[in-house]
XYZ file of C-alpha atoms in Angstrom:
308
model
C -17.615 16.072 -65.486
C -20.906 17.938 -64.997
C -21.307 21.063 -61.867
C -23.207 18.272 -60.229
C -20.239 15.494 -60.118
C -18.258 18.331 -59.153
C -20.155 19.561 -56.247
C -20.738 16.248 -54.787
C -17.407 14.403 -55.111
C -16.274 18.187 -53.264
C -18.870 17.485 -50.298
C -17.617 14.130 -49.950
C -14.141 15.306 -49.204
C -14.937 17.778 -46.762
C -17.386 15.942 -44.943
C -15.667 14.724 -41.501
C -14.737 11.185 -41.274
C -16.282 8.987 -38.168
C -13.984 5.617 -38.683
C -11.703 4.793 -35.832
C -7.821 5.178 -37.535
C -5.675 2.397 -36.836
C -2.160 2.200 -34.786
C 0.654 -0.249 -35.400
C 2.217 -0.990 -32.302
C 5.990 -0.261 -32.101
C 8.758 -3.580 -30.191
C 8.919 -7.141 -30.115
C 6.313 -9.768 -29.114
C 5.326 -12.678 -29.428
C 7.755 -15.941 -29.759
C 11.186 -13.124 -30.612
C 10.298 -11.381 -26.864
C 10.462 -14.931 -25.464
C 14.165 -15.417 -26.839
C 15.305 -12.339 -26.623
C 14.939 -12.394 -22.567
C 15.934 -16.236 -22.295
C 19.188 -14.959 -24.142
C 19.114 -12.323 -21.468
C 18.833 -14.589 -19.005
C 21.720 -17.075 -19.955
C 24.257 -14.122 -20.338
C 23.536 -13.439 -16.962
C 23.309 -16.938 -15.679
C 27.148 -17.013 -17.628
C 28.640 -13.855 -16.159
C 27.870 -14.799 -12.649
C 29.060 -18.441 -13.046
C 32.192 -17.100 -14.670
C 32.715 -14.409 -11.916
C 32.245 -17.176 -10.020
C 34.935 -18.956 -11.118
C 37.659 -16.354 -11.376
C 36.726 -15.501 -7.309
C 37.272 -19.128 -6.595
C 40.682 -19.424 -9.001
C 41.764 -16.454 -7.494
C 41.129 -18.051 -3.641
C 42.890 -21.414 -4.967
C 46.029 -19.826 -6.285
C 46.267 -17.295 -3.733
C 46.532 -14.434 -6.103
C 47.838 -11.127 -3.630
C 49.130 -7.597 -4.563
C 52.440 -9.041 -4.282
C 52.170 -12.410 -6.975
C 50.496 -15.571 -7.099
C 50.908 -18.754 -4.488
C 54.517 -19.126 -4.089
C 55.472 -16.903 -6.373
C 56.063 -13.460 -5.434
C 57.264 -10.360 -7.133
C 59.309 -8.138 -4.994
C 61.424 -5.186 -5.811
C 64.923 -7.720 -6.394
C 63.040 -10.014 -8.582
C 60.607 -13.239 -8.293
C 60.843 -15.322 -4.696
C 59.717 -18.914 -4.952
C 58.739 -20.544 -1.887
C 58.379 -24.480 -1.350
C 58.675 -26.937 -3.944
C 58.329 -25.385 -7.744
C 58.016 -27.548 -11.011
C 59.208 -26.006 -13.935
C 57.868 -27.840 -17.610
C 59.068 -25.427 -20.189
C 62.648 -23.839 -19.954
C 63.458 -21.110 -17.418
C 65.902 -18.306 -18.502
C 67.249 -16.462 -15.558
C 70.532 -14.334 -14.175
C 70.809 -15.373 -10.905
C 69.008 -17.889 -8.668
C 69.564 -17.754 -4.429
C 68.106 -19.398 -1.782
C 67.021 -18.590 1.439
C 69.624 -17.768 4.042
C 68.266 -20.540 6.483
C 68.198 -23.214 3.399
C 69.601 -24.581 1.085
C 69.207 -24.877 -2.827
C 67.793 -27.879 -4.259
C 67.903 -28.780 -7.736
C 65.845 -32.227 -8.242
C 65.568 -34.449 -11.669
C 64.268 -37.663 -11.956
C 67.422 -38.048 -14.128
C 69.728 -35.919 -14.443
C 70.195 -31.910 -14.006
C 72.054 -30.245 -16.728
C 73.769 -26.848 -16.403
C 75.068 -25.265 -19.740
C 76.545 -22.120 -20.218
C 76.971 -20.348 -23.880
C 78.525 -17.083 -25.314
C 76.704 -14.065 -26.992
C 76.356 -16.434 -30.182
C 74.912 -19.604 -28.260
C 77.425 -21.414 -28.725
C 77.822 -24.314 -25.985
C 80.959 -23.090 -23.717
C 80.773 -25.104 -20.790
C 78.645 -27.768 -18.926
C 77.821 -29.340 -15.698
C 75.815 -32.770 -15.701
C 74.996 -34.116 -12.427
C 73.430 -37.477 -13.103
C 72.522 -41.290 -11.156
C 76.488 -42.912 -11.747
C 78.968 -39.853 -12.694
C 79.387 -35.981 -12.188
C 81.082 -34.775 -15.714
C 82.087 -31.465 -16.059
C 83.213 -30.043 -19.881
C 84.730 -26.800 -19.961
C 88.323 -25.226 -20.787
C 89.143 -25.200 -17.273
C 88.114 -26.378 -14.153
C 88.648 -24.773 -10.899
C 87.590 -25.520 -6.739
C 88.106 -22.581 -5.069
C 88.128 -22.304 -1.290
C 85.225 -20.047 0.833
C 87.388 -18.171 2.608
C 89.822 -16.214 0.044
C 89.089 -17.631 -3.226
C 92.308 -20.145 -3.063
C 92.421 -22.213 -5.578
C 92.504 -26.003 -4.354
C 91.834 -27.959 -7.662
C 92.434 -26.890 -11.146
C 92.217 -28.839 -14.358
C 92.921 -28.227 -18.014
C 93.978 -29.882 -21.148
C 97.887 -29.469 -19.866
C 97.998 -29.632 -16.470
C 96.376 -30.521 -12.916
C 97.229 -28.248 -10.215
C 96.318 -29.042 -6.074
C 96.939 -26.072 -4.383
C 96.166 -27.367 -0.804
C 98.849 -27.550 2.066
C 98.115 -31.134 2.169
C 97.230 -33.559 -0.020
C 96.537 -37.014 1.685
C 95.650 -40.608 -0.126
C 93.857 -43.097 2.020
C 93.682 -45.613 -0.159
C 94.449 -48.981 0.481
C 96.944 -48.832 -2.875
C 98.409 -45.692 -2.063
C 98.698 -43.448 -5.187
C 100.124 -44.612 -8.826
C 101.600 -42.026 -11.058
C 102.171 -43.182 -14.785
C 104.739 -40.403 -15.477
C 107.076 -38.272 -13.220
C 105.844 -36.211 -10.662
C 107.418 -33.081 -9.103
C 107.076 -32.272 -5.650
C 109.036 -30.041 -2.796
C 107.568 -32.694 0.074
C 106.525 -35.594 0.757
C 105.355 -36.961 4.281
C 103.565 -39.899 5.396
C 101.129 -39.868 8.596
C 102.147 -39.806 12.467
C 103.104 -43.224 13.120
C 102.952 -44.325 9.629
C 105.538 -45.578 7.078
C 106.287 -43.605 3.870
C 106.890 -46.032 1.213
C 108.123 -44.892 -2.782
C 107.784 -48.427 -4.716
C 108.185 -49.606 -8.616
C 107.405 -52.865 -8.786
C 108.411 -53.290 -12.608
C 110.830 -50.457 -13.215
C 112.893 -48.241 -11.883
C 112.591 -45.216 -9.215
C 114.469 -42.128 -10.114
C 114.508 -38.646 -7.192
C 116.004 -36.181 -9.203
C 116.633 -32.570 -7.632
C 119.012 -29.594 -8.988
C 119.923 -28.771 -5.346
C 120.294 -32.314 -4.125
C 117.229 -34.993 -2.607
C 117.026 -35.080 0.939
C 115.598 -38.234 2.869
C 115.076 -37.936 6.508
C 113.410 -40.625 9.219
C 113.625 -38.501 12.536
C 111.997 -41.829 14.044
C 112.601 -44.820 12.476
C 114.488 -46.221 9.930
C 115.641 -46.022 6.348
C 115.834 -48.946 3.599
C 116.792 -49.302 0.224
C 115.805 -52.288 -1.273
C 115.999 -53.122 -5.038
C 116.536 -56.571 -6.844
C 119.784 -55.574 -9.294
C 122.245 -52.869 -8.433
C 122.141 -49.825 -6.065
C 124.453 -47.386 -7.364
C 124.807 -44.054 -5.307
C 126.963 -41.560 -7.927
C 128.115 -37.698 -6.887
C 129.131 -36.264 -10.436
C 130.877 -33.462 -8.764
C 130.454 -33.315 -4.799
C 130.751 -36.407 -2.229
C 128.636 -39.254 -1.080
C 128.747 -38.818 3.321
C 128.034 -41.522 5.491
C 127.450 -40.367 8.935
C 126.076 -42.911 11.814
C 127.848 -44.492 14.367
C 127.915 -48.019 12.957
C 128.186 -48.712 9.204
C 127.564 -52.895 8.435
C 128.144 -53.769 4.679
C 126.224 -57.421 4.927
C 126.641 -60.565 2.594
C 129.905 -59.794 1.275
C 132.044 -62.433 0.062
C 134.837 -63.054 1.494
C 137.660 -63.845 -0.483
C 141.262 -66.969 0.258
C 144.529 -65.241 0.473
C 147.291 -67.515 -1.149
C 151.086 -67.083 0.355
C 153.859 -67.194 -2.754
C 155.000 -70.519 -1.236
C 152.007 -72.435 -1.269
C 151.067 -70.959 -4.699
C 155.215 -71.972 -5.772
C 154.188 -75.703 -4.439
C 151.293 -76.111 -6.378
C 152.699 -74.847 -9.337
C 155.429 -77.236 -8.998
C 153.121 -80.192 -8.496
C 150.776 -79.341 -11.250
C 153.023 -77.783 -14.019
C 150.353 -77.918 -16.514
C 147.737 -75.279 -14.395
C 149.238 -71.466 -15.586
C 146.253 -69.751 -13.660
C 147.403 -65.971 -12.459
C 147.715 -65.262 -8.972
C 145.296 -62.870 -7.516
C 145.462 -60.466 -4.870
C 143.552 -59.914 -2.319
C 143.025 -56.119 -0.745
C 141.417 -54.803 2.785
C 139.818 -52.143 2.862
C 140.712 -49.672 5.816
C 139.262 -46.436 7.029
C 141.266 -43.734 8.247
C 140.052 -41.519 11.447
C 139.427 -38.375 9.122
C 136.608 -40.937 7.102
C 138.477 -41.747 4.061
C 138.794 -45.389 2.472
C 141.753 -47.006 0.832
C 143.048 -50.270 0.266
C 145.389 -52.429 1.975
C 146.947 -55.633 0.491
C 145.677 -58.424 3.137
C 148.176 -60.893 4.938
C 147.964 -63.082 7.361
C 146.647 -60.224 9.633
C 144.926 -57.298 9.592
C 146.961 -54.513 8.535
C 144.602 -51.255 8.847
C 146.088 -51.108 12.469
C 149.504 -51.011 11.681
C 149.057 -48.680 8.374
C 148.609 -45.496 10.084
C 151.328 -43.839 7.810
C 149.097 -44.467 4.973
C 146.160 -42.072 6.504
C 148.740 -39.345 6.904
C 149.567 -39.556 3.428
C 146.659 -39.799 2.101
């Protein structure tokens, strides 16, 4: 390069320059600012429709401080008020109602209470349905409000009614298939107590003896074979004023003579005599037998009570 390329391309660069520099403008424009403030816009539009929403959800549910609707959550646990619907399954300890109403537990079929152990095994349940109540558990118990007395208790070995009373209305009375043990039984004022089997037999049986008493009316004893009254070791006492033994028969006394006549007449005929007995009853109650004549000899036998 010569000294005069030099010096001029040197002016050149010192010489100051009169063109206008050029800015590049710093954001967004155009088409991008036009969706970027429409997507403004919509979130907006969005949060107040959705704050919207939750105000009016709140209003319809009645959300308070206290819990939602019906629901409330005090300091004892959760209080339900009016009628509740339940879709999934509901685990709690204890459920009360108010003291001015009562508990209602509602199915369209039936309502099922279970009860299981610390494994989940099924230990007892309570099915309350449209035809039956059925209760499965080892024991069953009705308990009275005042007291806790048991009334009604059921098991696999035994039934026990622990009320003073027990009373049947039923038209049929009540059957027993087996034997039943009992310290009393009583029938209603004015009403007759009847013990019936119709196709077998009827058997009291007491260690201290069976006592039947009518204080008002009377007392039968009707069966269709024999009536036997037996005293192993004591004695069988008869006390009323007037004792009737009905339908006996009544047997022919036969004198020696008229039995020697016959005898002579009809040779062949070796039939034995018999002999026919009274039977007399002293002043101190005791029976015995008299051999009958042709009158009554329980007057004239009074020798017979002092022996005996």
């Amino acid at each position: 390069m010569t000294r005069e390329q030099y010096i001029l391309a040197t002016q050149q660069n010192s010489l100051p320059r009169t063109e206008h520099p050029q800015f590049y403008p710093v954001g967004i424009y155009g088409w991008r600012k036009r969706c970027l403030y429409f997507f403004v816009l919509l979130l907006l539009v969005t949060m107040i429709v959705n704050l919207a929403m939750t105000i009016w959800i709140l209003k319809v549910m009645n959300f308070t401080v206290d819990g939602m609707g019906n629901l409330r959550v005090t300091k004892k646990g959760i209080r339900l008020e009016g009628i509740s619907e339940f879709l999934l399954p509901l685990y709690v300890k204890e459920i009360h109602s108010r003291k001015d109403s009562p508990l209602v537990l509602q199915s369209d079929r039936n309502v099922t209470v279970n009860a299981r152990n610390h494994m989940g095994q099924l230990t007892g349940q309570l099915t309350v349905g449209a035809d039956a109540v059925e209760a499965q558990c080892k024991r069953f118990e009705v308990r009275a409000s005042e007291g806790g007395k048991v009334l009604f208790s059921a098991d696999e070995d035994e039934i026990v009614i622990g009320a003073d009373r027990l009373k049947v209305t039923g038209t049929e009375g009540a059957v027993f298939g087996h034997s039943v043990e009992t310290p009393h039984i009583r029938a209603e004022p004015s009403q007759d107590l009847k013990l019936e089997s119709p196709t077998r037999s009827l058997v009291m049986e007491a260690p201290r003896g069976v006592q039947v008493n009518a204080a008002a009316g009377d007392l039968k004893a009707t069966c269709r074979k024999e009536l036997h009254l037996q005293s192993t070791e004591g004695e069988i006492f008869l006390n009323a004023d007037t004792i009737r033994l009905g339908n006996l028969p009544v047997g022919s006394f036969s004198s020696s003579s008229s039995s020697s006549s016959s005898s002579s007449s009809s040779p062949s005929s070796s039939a034995p005599r018999q002999t026919i007995y009274e039977l007399c009853v002293c002043p101190n109650g005791k029976l015995y037998l008299s051999p009958a004549g042709a009158g009554s000899t329980c007057q004239s036998s009074s020798n017979i009570c002092l022996w005996s």
